[in-house]
Short mmCIF file of C-alpha atoms in Angstrom, two decimals:
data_model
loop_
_atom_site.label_atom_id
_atom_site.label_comp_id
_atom_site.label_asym_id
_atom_site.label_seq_id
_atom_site.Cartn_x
_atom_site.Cartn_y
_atom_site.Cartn_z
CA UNK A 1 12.16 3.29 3.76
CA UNK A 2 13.72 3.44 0.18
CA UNK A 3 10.77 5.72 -1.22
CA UNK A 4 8.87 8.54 -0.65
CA UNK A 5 5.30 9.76 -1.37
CA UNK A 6 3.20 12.67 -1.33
CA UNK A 7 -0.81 13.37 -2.56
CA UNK A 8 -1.70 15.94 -4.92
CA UNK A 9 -4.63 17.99 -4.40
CA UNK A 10 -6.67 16.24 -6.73
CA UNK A 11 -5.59 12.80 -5.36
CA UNK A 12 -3.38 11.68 -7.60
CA UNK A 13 -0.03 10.15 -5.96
CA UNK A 14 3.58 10.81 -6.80
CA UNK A 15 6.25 9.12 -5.49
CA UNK A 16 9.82 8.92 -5.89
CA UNK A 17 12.99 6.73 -4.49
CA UNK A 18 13.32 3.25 -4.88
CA UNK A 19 10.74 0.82 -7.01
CA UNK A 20 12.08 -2.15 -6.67
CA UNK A 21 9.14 -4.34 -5.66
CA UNK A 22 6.92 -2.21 -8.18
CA UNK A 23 6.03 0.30 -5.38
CA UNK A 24 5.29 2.64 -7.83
CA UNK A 25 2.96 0.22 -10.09
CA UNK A 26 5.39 1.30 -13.04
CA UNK A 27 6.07 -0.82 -16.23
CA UNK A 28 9.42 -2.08 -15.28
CA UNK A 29 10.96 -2.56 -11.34
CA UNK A 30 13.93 -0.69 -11.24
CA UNK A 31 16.24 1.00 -8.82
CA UNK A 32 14.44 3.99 -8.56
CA UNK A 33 14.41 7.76 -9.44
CA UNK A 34 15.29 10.98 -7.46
CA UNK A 35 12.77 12.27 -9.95
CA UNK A 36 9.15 12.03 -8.71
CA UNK A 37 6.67 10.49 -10.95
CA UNK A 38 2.91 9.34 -10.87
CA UNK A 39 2.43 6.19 -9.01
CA UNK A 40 0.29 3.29 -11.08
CA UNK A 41 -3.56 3.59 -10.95
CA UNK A 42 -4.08 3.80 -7.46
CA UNK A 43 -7.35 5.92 -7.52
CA UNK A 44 -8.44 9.39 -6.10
CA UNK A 45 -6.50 8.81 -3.00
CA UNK A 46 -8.26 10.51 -0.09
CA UNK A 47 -4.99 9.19 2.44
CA UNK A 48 -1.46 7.69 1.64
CA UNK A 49 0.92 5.36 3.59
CA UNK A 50 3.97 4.11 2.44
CA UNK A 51 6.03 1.23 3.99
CA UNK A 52 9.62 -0.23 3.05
CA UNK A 53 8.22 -2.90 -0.14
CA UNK A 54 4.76 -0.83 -0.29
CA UNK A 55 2.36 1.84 -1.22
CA UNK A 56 -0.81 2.02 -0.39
CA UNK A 57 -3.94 4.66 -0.67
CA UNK A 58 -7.47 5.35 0.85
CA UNK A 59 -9.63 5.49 -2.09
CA UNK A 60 -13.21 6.56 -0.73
CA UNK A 61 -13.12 3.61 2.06
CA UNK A 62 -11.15 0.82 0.05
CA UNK A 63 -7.58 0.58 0.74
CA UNK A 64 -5.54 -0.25 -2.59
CA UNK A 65 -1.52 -1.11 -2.69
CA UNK A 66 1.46 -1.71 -5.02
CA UNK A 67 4.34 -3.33 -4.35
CA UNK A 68 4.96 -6.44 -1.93
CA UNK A 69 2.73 -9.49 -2.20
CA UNK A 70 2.23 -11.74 0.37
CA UNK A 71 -0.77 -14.05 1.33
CA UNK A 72 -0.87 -11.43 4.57
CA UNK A 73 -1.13 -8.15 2.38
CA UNK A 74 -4.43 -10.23 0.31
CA UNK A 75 -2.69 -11.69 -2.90
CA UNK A 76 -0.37 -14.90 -4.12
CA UNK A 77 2.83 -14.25 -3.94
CA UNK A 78 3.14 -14.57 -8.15
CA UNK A 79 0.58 -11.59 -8.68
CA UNK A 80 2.11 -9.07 -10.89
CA UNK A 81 4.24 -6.83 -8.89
CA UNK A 82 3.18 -3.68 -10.70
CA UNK A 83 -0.64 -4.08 -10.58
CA UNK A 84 -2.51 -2.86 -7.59
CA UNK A 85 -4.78 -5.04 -5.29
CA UNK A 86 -7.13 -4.26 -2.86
CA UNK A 87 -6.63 -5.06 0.94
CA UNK A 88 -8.98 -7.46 1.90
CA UNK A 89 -11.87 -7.22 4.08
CA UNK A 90 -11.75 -3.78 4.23
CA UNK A 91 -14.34 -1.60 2.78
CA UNK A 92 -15.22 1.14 5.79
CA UNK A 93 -11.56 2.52 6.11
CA UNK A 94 -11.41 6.17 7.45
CA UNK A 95 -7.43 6.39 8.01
CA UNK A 96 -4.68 4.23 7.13
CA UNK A 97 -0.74 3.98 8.24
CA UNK A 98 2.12 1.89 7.08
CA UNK A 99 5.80 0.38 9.03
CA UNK A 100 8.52 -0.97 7.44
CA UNK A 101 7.05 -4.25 6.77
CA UNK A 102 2.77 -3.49 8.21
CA UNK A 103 -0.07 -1.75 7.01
CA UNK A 104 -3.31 -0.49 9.41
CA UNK A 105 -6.39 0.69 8.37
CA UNK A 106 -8.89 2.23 10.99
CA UNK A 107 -12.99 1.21 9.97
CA UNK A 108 -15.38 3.72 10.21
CA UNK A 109 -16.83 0.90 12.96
CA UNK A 110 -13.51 2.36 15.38
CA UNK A 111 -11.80 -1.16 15.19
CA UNK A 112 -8.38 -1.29 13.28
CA UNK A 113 -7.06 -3.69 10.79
CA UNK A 114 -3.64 -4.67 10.43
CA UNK A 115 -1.20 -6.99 7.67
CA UNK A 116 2.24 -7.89 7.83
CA UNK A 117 4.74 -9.59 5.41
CA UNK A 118 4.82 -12.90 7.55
CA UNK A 119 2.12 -14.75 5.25
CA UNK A 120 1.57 -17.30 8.00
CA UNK A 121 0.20 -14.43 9.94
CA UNK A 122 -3.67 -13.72 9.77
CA UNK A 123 -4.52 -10.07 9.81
CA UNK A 124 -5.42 -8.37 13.05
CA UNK A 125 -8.44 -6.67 14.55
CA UNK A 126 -8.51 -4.52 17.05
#
């Protein structure tokens, strides 16, 4: 992982590290910064994860990223790369962890939802 996150306690999210696949939801895709800075309009965030292309937050029960696009992570691959999207299918998420290239969100119905970056893949319930 090229970046770094943390939540502040009013929910707002910083991150710092690498941005380039707009993980940070920032004007331009660049390099990066050792400097940490707010991350693009996420939402209160109530949970982060952050994978290797992505960022994503709990926001109440929705789960919201930046970064990667893929048909698996819920938008066309030509979406703007700094504009978060909303994972879909999701809208009872209690907890939510990222990999280098996956994202799971655990429902408030005890079943767990995952995505990948292979966007022949269908996401997976559990």
């Amino acid at each position: 992982m090229y970046a770094s996150c943390a939540r502040t306690g009013s929910g707002e999210v910083w991150c710092w590290g690498q941005n380039d696949k707009g993980q940070f939801g920032a004007e331009t895709i660049d390099a990066g910064s050792p400097v940490a800075g707010a991350v693009g309009d996420l939402g209160p965030a109530t949970g982060i994860a952050v994978g290797l292309e992505h960022v994503c937050a709990l926001t109440n029960v929705a789960v919201r990223c930046l970064g990667t696009r893929a048909a698996a992570f819920g938008e066309p691959a030509d979406a703007g790369e700094t504009a978060p999207f909303a994972m879909p299918g999701v809208n009872d998420a209690v907890a939510i962890d990222a990999s280098y290239s996956s994202l799971c969100a655990a429902r408030a119905d005890r079943t767990v939802r995952c995505w990948n970056y292979d966007a022949s893949s269908e996401p997976v319930e559990r």
